[in-house]
Amino acid sequence: MADQATGTLERDASRRVALVTGGSRGIGRACARSLAREGFDIAIIYAGNREAAADCVQELSKLGATAKAYQCDVANSAQVNDTVKAIIADFGPVWALVNDAGINRDGLLARMKDEDFDAVIDVNLKGAFNMIRALSRNFVRLRGGRIISISSVVGLSGNAGQANYAASKAGLIGLTKAVAKELGHRGVTVNTVAPGFIKTDMTDKLPEKTVKAYQAQIPMNRLGSVDEVGDVVAFLVSDAASYITGEVIRVDGGLSM
């Protein structure tokens, strides 16, 4: 179910390839942008917003990257397998996987519907599992590579009204550590980045009073930016981070200390 939004596959085969899920918006887009600046060609996976995906591919192209967008439901393993095959056929081996695709269906525990719990786990946790599994042979053949999953500080500390989301993000940490142990002997590093309160389209819709209340809990007294998360991902993908694996890197201004 691969779908090209825009872009070209005429590329320098010596450039490494990164695959970013949820790459058309927010933190995922910032990760793709940071990696493009570091000389990566980029495949992004998006759920449904074709316009945002096309705009992202155009932005990445202006940064010198060969980029292409693929529509895929990461919770659907068959779609993931087909999309990964298409990406490898288009780009060649994938050096870095960034799992950012995620949703939230917040609500109090007693009132949470089964479908809301299941949907969040399926996209946020199973989606990352599906992507890692589909690319595992790719990494084994490369005898190297990077896997980064975007968790959250709520996966470390929990949060009222987010039992499903917190569980999915905590699950990513356990998944990261297990895969790090499985693939470490193949030269693959596997890490998690846990953002705190990051300024996004979602936070822009919150009342100013709510934002200030959250900000007051942050030692650095400000919200983080998506680019600050993206730059940490770019570091973890780089050769400079070749001996870091199984870690959870918080990008939260000290919120979860």
PDB file of C-alpha atoms in Angstrom:
ATOM      1  CA  MET A   1       0.000   0.000   0.000  1.00  0.00           C
ATOM      2  CA  ALA A   2       2.894   2.303  -0.719  1.00  0.00           C
ATOM      3  CA  ASP A   3       1.935   5.648  -2.179  1.00  0.00           C
ATOM      4  CA  GLN A   4       4.366   8.217  -3.489  1.00  0.00           C
ATOM      5  CA  ALA A   5       3.351  11.719  -2.503  1.00  0.00           C
ATOM      6  CA  THR A   6       6.119  13.505  -4.386  1.00  0.00           C
ATOM      7  CA  GLY A   7       9.879  13.427  -4.826  1.00  0.00           C
ATOM      8  CA  THR A   8      12.421  11.583  -6.933  1.00  0.00           C
ATOM      9  CA  LEU A   9      14.494   8.453  -6.455  1.00  0.00           C
ATOM     10  CA  GLU A  10      17.488   9.648  -8.445  1.00  0.00           C
ATOM     11  CA  ARG A  11      19.938   9.493  -5.591  1.00  0.00           C
ATOM     12  CA  ASP A  12      23.549   9.025  -4.588  1.00  0.00           C
ATOM     13  CA  ALA A  13      23.742   5.396  -3.464  1.00  0.00           C
ATOM     14  CA  SER A  14      26.545   6.269  -1.030  1.00  0.00           C
ATOM     15  CA  ARG A  15      24.107   8.265   1.114  1.00  0.00           C
ATOM     16  CA  ARG A  16      22.507   6.454   4.028  1.00  0.00           C
ATOM     17  CA  VAL A  17      18.732   6.012   4.185  1.00  0.00           C
ATOM     18  CA  ALA A  18      16.449   6.773   7.122  1.00  0.00           C
ATOM     19  CA  LEU A  19      12.825   5.693   7.463  1.00  0.00           C
ATOM     20  CA  VAL A  20      10.655   7.865   9.711  1.00  0.00           C
ATOM     21  CA  THR A  21       7.123   6.852  10.670  1.00  0.00           C
ATOM     22  CA  GLY A  22       4.729   9.662  11.449  1.00  0.00           C
ATOM     23  CA  GLY A  23       7.172  11.747   9.468  1.00  0.00           C
ATOM     24  CA  SER A  24       4.840  14.278   7.888  1.00  0.00           C
ATOM     25  CA  ARG A  25       4.141  16.359  11.004  1.00  0.00           C
ATOM     26  CA  GLY A  26       5.376  17.394  14.432  1.00  0.00           C
ATOM     27  CA  ILE A  27       8.261  15.534  16.033  1.00  0.00           C
ATOM     28  CA  GLY A  28       8.492  13.008  13.195  1.00  0.00           C
ATOM     29  CA  ARG A  29       8.895  15.749  10.642  1.00  0.00           C
ATOM     30  CA  ALA A  30      11.550  17.425  12.787  1.00  0.00           C
ATOM     31  CA  CYS A  31      13.425  14.117  12.968  1.00  0.00           C
ATOM     32  CA  ALA A  32      13.274  13.762   9.205  1.00  0.00           C
ATOM     33  CA  ARG A  33      14.487  17.345   8.799  1.00  0.00           C
ATOM     34  CA  SER A  34      17.419  16.860  11.191  1.00  0.00           C
ATOM     35  CA  LEU A  35      18.460  13.649   9.425  1.00  0.00           C
ATOM     36  CA  ALA A  36      18.220  15.298   6.015  1.00  0.00           C
ATOM     37  CA  ARG A  37      20.590  18.007   7.241  1.00  0.00           C
ATOM     38  CA  GLU A  38      23.007  15.247   8.270  1.00  0.00           C
ATOM     39  CA  GLY A  39      23.087  13.854   4.725  1.00  0.00           C
ATOM     40  CA  PHE A  40      20.432  11.137   4.891  1.00  0.00           C
ATOM     41  CA  ASP A  41      17.921  10.344   2.203  1.00  0.00           C
ATOM     42  CA  ILE A  42      14.490   9.959   3.769  1.00  0.00           C
ATOM     43  CA  ALA A  43      11.476   7.699   3.411  1.00  0.00           C
ATOM     44  CA  ILE A  44       8.549   8.899   5.493  1.00  0.00           C
ATOM     45  CA  ILE A  45       5.437   6.960   6.424  1.00  0.00           C
ATOM     46  CA  TYR A  46       2.202   8.858   6.982  1.00  0.00           C
ATOM     47  CA  ALA A  47      -1.271   7.708   7.985  1.00  0.00           C
ATOM     48  CA  GLY A  48      -3.594   9.818   5.873  1.00  0.00           C
ATOM     49  CA  ASN A  49      -2.669  13.475   5.388  1.00  0.00           C
ATOM     50  CA  ARG A  50      -1.341  13.403   1.833  1.00  0.00           C
ATOM     51  CA  GLU A  51      -0.959  17.176   1.667  1.00  0.00           C
ATOM     52  CA  ALA A  52       1.248  17.305   4.770  1.00  0.00           C
ATOM     53  CA  ALA A  53       3.319  14.382   3.446  1.00  0.00           C
ATOM     54  CA  ALA A  54       3.849  16.077   0.094  1.00  0.00           C
ATOM     55  CA  ASP A  55       4.840  19.313   1.806  1.00  0.00           C
ATOM     56  CA  CYS A  56       7.326  17.456   4.001  1.00  0.00           C
ATOM     57  CA  VAL A  57       8.907  15.695   1.033  1.00  0.00           C
ATOM     58  CA  GLN A  58       9.298  19.058  -0.695  1.00  0.00           C
ATOM     59  CA  GLU A  59      10.976  20.524   2.402  1.00  0.00           C
ATOM     60  CA  LEU A  60      13.372  17.580   2.678  1.00  0.00           C
ATOM     61  CA  SER A  61      14.227  17.863  -1.007  1.00  0.00           C
ATOM     62  CA  LYS A  62      15.205  21.510  -0.491  1.00  0.00           C
ATOM     63  CA  LEU A  63      17.622  20.296   2.198  1.00  0.00           C
ATOM     64  CA  GLY A  64      19.345  18.111  -0.383  1.00  0.00           C
ATOM     65  CA  ALA A  65      17.722  14.801   0.486  1.00  0.00           C
ATOM     66  CA  THR A  66      16.050  12.391  -1.870  1.00  0.00           C
ATOM     67  CA  ALA A  67      12.710  11.846  -0.176  1.00  0.00           C
ATOM     68  CA  LYS A  68       9.517   9.915  -0.758  1.00  0.00           C
ATOM     69  CA  ALA A  69       6.326   9.446   1.265  1.00  0.00           C
ATOM     70  CA  TYR A  70       4.410   6.200   1.705  1.00  0.00           C
ATOM     71  CA  GLN A  71       0.909   5.872   3.108  1.00  0.00           C
ATOM     72  CA  CYS A  72       0.681   3.008   5.584  1.00  0.00           C
ATOM     73  CA  ASP A  73      -1.180   1.974   8.732  1.00  0.00           C
ATOM     74  CA  VAL A  74       1.693   0.893  10.974  1.00  0.00           C
ATOM     75  CA  ALA A  75      -0.703  -1.145  13.118  1.00  0.00           C
ATOM     76  CA  ASN A  76      -1.394  -3.386  10.106  1.00  0.00           C
ATOM     77  CA  SER A  77       1.501  -5.832   9.783  1.00  0.00           C
ATOM     78  CA  ALA A  78       0.664  -6.792   6.189  1.00  0.00           C
ATOM     79  CA  GLN A  79       0.708  -3.134   5.112  1.00  0.00           C
ATOM     80  CA  VAL A  80       3.958  -2.582   6.981  1.00  0.00           C
ATOM     81  CA  ASN A  81       5.632  -5.557   5.295  1.00  0.00           C
ATOM     82  CA  ASP A  82       4.522  -4.400   1.841  1.00  0.00           C
ATOM     83  CA  THR A  83       5.582  -0.810   2.493  1.00  0.00           C
ATOM     84  CA  VAL A  84       9.005  -1.779   3.820  1.00  0.00           C
ATOM     85  CA  LYS A  85       9.583  -3.932   0.725  1.00  0.00           C
ATOM     86  CA  ALA A  86       8.639  -0.979  -1.472  1.00  0.00           C
ATOM     87  CA  ILE A  87      10.973   1.369   0.415  1.00  0.00           C
ATOM     88  CA  ILE A  88      13.924  -1.006   0.147  1.00  0.00           C
ATOM     89  CA  ALA A  89      13.171  -1.509  -3.560  1.00  0.00           C
ATOM     90  CA  ASP A  90      13.161   2.277  -4.047  1.00  0.00           C
ATOM     91  CA  PHE A  91      16.039   3.296  -1.786  1.00  0.00           C
ATOM     92  CA  GLY A  92      18.099   0.219  -1.032  1.00  0.00           C
ATOM     93  CA  PRO A  93      19.019  -0.797   2.542  1.00  0.00           C
ATOM     94  CA  VAL A  94      17.656   1.282   5.413  1.00  0.00           C
ATOM     95  CA  TRP A  95      20.307   2.397   7.896  1.00  0.00           C
ATOM     96  CA  ALA A  96      18.027   4.105  10.433  1.00  0.00           C
ATOM     97  CA  LEU A  97      14.451   3.519  11.564  1.00  0.00           C
ATOM     98  CA  VAL A  98      12.698   6.208  13.600  1.00  0.00           C
ATOM     99  CA  ASN A  99       9.388   5.079  15.118  1.00  0.00           C
ATOM    100  CA  ASP A 100       7.368   8.224  15.736  1.00  0.00           C
ATOM    101  CA  ALA A 101       3.865   7.270  14.541  1.00  0.00           C
ATOM    102  CA  GLY A 102       1.501   7.703  17.431  1.00  0.00           C
ATOM    103  CA  ILE A 103      -2.011   8.644  18.504  1.00  0.00           C
ATOM    104  CA  ASN A 104      -3.738   9.469  21.773  1.00  0.00           C
ATOM    105  CA  ARG A 105      -7.268   8.708  22.990  1.00  0.00           C
ATOM    106  CA  ASP A 106      -7.213  10.227  26.449  1.00  0.00           C
ATOM    107  CA  GLY A 107      -9.810   9.521  29.102  1.00  0.00           C
ATOM    108  CA  LEU A 108     -10.252   8.484  32.697  1.00  0.00           C
ATOM    109  CA  LEU A 109      -9.602   4.798  33.328  1.00  0.00           C
ATOM    110  CA  ALA A 110     -13.133   3.932  34.491  1.00  0.00           C
ATOM    111  CA  ARG A 111     -14.651   5.455  31.362  1.00  0.00           C
ATOM    112  CA  MET A 112     -12.076   4.361  28.796  1.00  0.00           C
ATOM    113  CA  LYS A 113     -13.536   2.300  25.975  1.00  0.00           C
ATOM    114  CA  ASP A 114     -11.886  -0.919  24.851  1.00  0.00           C
ATOM    115  CA  GLU A 115     -11.473   0.441  21.345  1.00  0.00           C
ATOM    116  CA  ASP A 116      -9.670   3.545  22.626  1.00  0.00           C
ATOM    117  CA  PHE A 117      -7.217   1.465  24.654  1.00  0.00           C
ATOM    118  CA  ASP A 118      -6.657  -0.979  21.801  1.00  0.00           C
ATOM    119  CA  ALA A 119      -6.189   1.704  19.135  1.00  0.00           C
ATOM    120  CA  VAL A 120      -3.448   3.486  21.094  1.00  0.00           C
ATOM    121  CA  ILE A 121      -1.586   0.264  21.879  1.00  0.00           C
ATOM    122  CA  ASP A 122      -1.932  -0.932  18.273  1.00  0.00           C
ATOM    123  CA  VAL A 123      -0.479   2.228  16.708  1.00  0.00           C
ATOM    124  CA  ASN A 124       2.033   3.370  19.320  1.00  0.00           C
ATOM    125  CA  LEU A 125       3.449   0.031  20.471  1.00  0.00           C
ATOM    126  CA  LYS A 126       2.489  -2.663  17.991  1.00  0.00           C
ATOM    127  CA  GLY A 127       3.211  -0.250  15.146  1.00  0.00           C
ATOM    128  CA  ALA A 128       6.803   0.115  16.322  1.00  0.00           C
ATOM    129  CA  PHE A 129       7.074  -3.661  16.744  1.00  0.00           C
ATOM    130  CA  ASN A 130       5.738  -4.198  13.217  1.00  0.00           C
ATOM    131  CA  MET A 131       8.291  -1.788  11.768  1.00  0.00           C
ATOM    132  CA  ILE A 132      11.236  -3.275  13.678  1.00  0.00           C
ATOM    133  CA  ARG A 133      10.252  -6.818  12.760  1.00  0.00           C
ATOM    134  CA  ALA A 134       9.801  -5.942   9.082  1.00  0.00           C
ATOM    135  CA  LEU A 135      13.266  -4.342   8.975  1.00  0.00           C
ATOM    136  CA  SER A 136      15.099  -6.838  11.187  1.00  0.00           C
ATOM    137  CA  ARG A 137      16.569  -8.834   8.292  1.00  0.00           C
ATOM    138  CA  ASN A 138      17.625  -5.581   6.638  1.00  0.00           C
ATOM    139  CA  PHE A 139      19.645  -4.671   9.754  1.00  0.00           C
ATOM    140  CA  VAL A 140      21.076  -8.169  10.140  1.00  0.00           C
ATOM    141  CA  ARG A 141      22.321  -8.089   6.541  1.00  0.00           C
ATOM    142  CA  LEU A 142      23.837  -4.636   7.071  1.00  0.00           C
ATOM    143  CA  ARG A 143      25.502  -5.764  10.304  1.00  0.00           C
ATOM    144  CA  GLY A 144      24.759  -2.287  11.584  1.00  0.00           C
ATOM    145  CA  GLY A 145      22.114   0.374  11.807  1.00  0.00           C
ATOM    146  CA  ARG A 146      20.073   2.452  14.205  1.00  0.00           C
ATOM    147  CA  ILE A 147      16.581   2.042  15.641  1.00  0.00           C
ATOM    148  CA  ILE A 148      15.080   4.967  17.554  1.00  0.00           C
ATOM    149  CA  SER A 149      11.582   4.941  19.051  1.00  0.00           C
ATOM    150  CA  ILE A 150       9.875   8.090  20.299  1.00  0.00           C
ATOM    151  CA  SER A 151       8.399   7.406  23.730  1.00  0.00           C
ATOM    152  CA  SER A 152       7.342  10.067  26.255  1.00  0.00           C
ATOM    153  CA  VAL A 153       8.075  11.060  29.829  1.00  0.00           C
ATOM    154  CA  VAL A 154       4.600   9.740  30.673  1.00  0.00           C
ATOM    155  CA  GLY A 155       5.981   6.311  29.840  1.00  0.00           C
ATOM    156  CA  LEU A 156       8.358   6.829  32.772  1.00  0.00           C
ATOM    157  CA  SER A 157       6.087   8.556  35.265  1.00  0.00           C
ATOM    158  CA  GLY A 158       2.519   7.873  34.142  1.00  0.00           C
ATOM    159  CA  ASN A 159      -0.205  10.482  33.788  1.00  0.00           C
ATOM    160  CA  ALA A 160      -3.800  10.612  34.953  1.00  0.00           C
ATOM    161  CA  GLY A 161      -6.239  10.240  32.080  1.00  0.00           C
ATOM    162  CA  GLN A 162      -3.660   8.578  29.840  1.00  0.00           C
ATOM    163  CA  ALA A 163      -3.553   4.940  30.953  1.00  0.00           C
ATOM    164  CA  ASN A 164      -3.498   3.725  27.349  1.00  0.00           C
ATOM    165  CA  TYR A 165      -0.959   6.273  26.133  1.00  0.00           C
ATOM    166  CA  ALA A 166       1.356   5.834  29.133  1.00  0.00           C
ATOM    167  CA  ALA A 167       1.190   2.047  28.768  1.00  0.00           C
ATOM    168  CA  SER A 168       2.071   2.261  25.079  1.00  0.00           C
ATOM    169  CA  LYS A 169       5.009   4.569  25.716  1.00  0.00           C
ATOM    170  CA  ALA A 170       6.295   2.471  28.624  1.00  0.00           C
ATOM    171  CA  GLY A 171       5.986  -0.557  26.371  1.00  0.00           C
ATOM    172  CA  LEU A 172       8.255   1.113  23.831  1.00  0.00           C
ATOM    173  CA  ILE A 173      10.974   1.296  26.468  1.00  0.00           C
ATOM    174  CA  GLY A 174      10.718  -2.425  27.187  1.00  0.00           C
ATOM    175  CA  LEU A 175      10.644  -3.197  23.467  1.00  0.00           C
ATOM    176  CA  THR A 176      13.744  -1.062  22.954  1.00  0.00           C
ATOM    177  CA  LYS A 177      15.732  -2.868  25.631  1.00  0.00           C
ATOM    178  CA  ALA A 178      14.727  -6.317  24.364  1.00  0.00           C
ATOM    179  CA  VAL A 179      15.614  -5.522  20.752  1.00  0.00           C
ATOM    180  CA  ALA A 180      18.876  -3.875  21.838  1.00  0.00           C
ATOM    181  CA  LYS A 181      19.892  -7.163  23.420  1.00  0.00           C
ATOM    182  CA  GLU A 182      18.806  -9.204  20.398  1.00  0.00           C
ATOM    183  CA  LEU A 183      20.515  -7.102  17.744  1.00  0.00           C
ATOM    184  CA  GLY A 184      23.515  -5.692  19.583  1.00  0.00           C
ATOM    185  CA  HIS A 185      25.836  -8.438  18.365  1.00  0.00           C
ATOM    186  CA  ARG A 186      24.925  -7.409  14.822  1.00  0.00           C
ATOM    187  CA  GLY A 187      26.159  -3.869  15.398  1.00  0.00           C
ATOM    188  CA  VAL A 188      22.650  -2.395  15.627  1.00  0.00           C
ATOM    189  CA  THR A 189      21.968   0.193  18.328  1.00  0.00           C
ATOM    190  CA  VAL A 190      18.430   0.561  19.671  1.00  0.00           C
ATOM    191  CA  ASN A 191      17.396   3.533  21.792  1.00  0.00           C
ATOM    192  CA  THR A 192      14.379   5.499  22.943  1.00  0.00           C
ATOM    193  CA  VAL A 193      13.867   9.250  23.137  1.00  0.00           C
ATOM    194  CA  ALA A 194      11.334  10.441  25.723  1.00  0.00           C
ATOM    195  CA  PRO A 195      10.147  13.993  25.034  1.00  0.00           C
ATOM    196  CA  GLY A 196       8.469  16.084  27.693  1.00  0.00           C
ATOM    197  CA  PHE A 197       6.115  18.982  27.019  1.00  0.00           C
ATOM    198  CA  ILE A 198       6.952  19.917  23.427  1.00  0.00           C
ATOM    199  CA  LYS A 199       5.440  22.815  21.491  1.00  0.00           C
ATOM    200  CA  THR A 200       3.389  21.312  18.653  1.00  0.00           C
ATOM    201  CA  ASP A 201       0.127  21.950  16.810  1.00  0.00           C
ATOM    202  CA  MET A 202      -1.576  20.084  19.653  1.00  0.00           C
ATOM    203  CA  THR A 203      -0.179  22.300  22.408  1.00  0.00           C
ATOM    204  CA  ASP A 204      -1.007  25.403  20.385  1.00  0.00           C
ATOM    205  CA  LYS A 205      -4.691  24.506  20.811  1.00  0.00           C
ATOM    206  CA  LEU A 206      -4.477  24.343  24.611  1.00  0.00           C
ATOM    207  CA  PRO A 207      -5.669  27.284  26.744  1.00  0.00           C
ATOM    208  CA  GLU A 208      -2.834  29.618  27.748  1.00  0.00           C
ATOM    209  CA  LYS A 209      -3.618  28.950  31.416  1.00  0.00           C
ATOM    210  CA  THR A 210      -3.074  25.228  30.911  1.00  0.00           C
ATOM    211  CA  VAL A 211       0.224  25.749  29.083  1.00  0.00           C
ATOM    212  CA  LYS A 212       1.499  28.046  31.836  1.00  0.00           C
ATOM    213  CA  ALA A 213       0.565  25.486  34.488  1.00  0.00           C
ATOM    214  CA  TYR A 214       2.595  22.810  32.700  1.00  0.00           C
ATOM    215  CA  GLN A 215       5.456  25.221  32.086  1.00  0.00           C
ATOM    216  CA  ALA A 216       5.665  26.019  35.801  1.00  0.00           C
ATOM    217  CA  GLN A 217       6.542  22.357  36.459  1.00  0.00           C
ATOM    218  CA  ILE A 218       9.515  22.435  34.075  1.00  0.00           C
ATOM    219  CA  PRO A 219      12.842  23.451  35.665  1.00  0.00           C
ATOM    220  CA  MET A 220      13.912  25.177  32.449  1.00  0.00           C
ATOM    221  CA  ASN A 221      10.616  27.108  32.537  1.00  0.00           C
ATOM    222  CA  ARG A 222       9.779  26.680  28.869  1.00  0.00           C
ATOM    223  CA  LEU A 223       8.340  24.207  26.411  1.00  0.00           C
ATOM    224  CA  GLY A 224      10.698  22.238  24.216  1.00  0.00           C
ATOM    225  CA  SER A 225      10.778  22.471  20.444  1.00  0.00           C
ATOM    226  CA  VAL A 226      10.331  19.647  17.973  1.00  0.00           C
ATOM    227  CA  ASP A 227      13.768  20.437  16.538  1.00  0.00           C
ATOM    228  CA  GLU A 228      15.378  19.865  19.941  1.00  0.00           C
ATOM    229  CA  VAL A 229      13.952  16.339  19.848  1.00  0.00           C
ATOM    230  CA  GLY A 230      14.930  15.858  16.211  1.00  0.00           C
ATOM    231  CA  ASP A 231      18.528  16.858  16.883  1.00  0.00           C
ATOM    232  CA  VAL A 232      18.847  14.279  19.677  1.00  0.00           C
ATOM    233  CA  VAL A 233      17.538  11.624  17.287  1.00  0.00           C
ATOM    234  CA  ALA A 234      20.090  12.736  14.685  1.00  0.00           C
ATOM    235  CA  PHE A 235      22.860  12.327  17.268  1.00  0.00           C
ATOM    236  CA  LEU A 236      21.706   8.823  18.211  1.00  0.00           C
ATOM    237  CA  VAL A 237      21.656   7.874  14.535  1.00  0.00           C
ATOM    238  CA  SER A 238      25.168   9.224  13.982  1.00  0.00           C
ATOM    239  CA  ASP A 239      28.467   7.361  14.186  1.00  0.00           C
ATOM    240  CA  ALA A 240      29.227   9.360  17.348  1.00  0.00           C
ATOM    241  CA  ALA A 241      26.564   7.311  19.155  1.00  0.00           C
ATOM    242  CA  SER A 242      27.819   3.921  18.009  1.00  0.00           C
ATOM    243  CA  TYR A 243      28.309   2.631  21.588  1.00  0.00           C
ATOM    244  CA  ILE A 244      24.998   3.821  23.024  1.00  0.00           C
ATOM    245  CA  THR A 245      22.214   1.233  23.077  1.00  0.00           C
ATOM    246  CA  GLY A 246      19.246   0.288  25.212  1.00  0.00           C
ATOM    247  CA  GLU A 247      19.009   3.824  26.596  1.00  0.00           C
ATOM    248  CA  VAL A 248      16.131   6.181  27.269  1.00  0.00           C
ATOM    249  CA  ILE A 249      17.137   9.778  26.547  1.00  0.00           C
ATOM    250  CA  ARG A 250      14.789  12.325  28.118  1.00  0.00           C
ATOM    251  CA  VAL A 251      14.293  15.607  26.267  1.00  0.00           C
ATOM    252  CA  ASP A 252      12.089  17.344  28.788  1.00  0.00           C
ATOM    253  CA  GLY A 253      13.822  20.357  30.307  1.00  0.00           C
ATOM    254  CA  GLY A 254      14.140  18.460  33.573  1.00  0.00           C
ATOM    255  CA  LEU A 255      10.415  17.789  33.948  1.00  0.00           C
ATOM    256  CA  SER A 256      10.761  14.126  34.953  1.00  0.00           C
ATOM    257  CA  MET A 257      13.794  14.425  37.244  1.00  0.00           C
TER     258      MET A 257
END
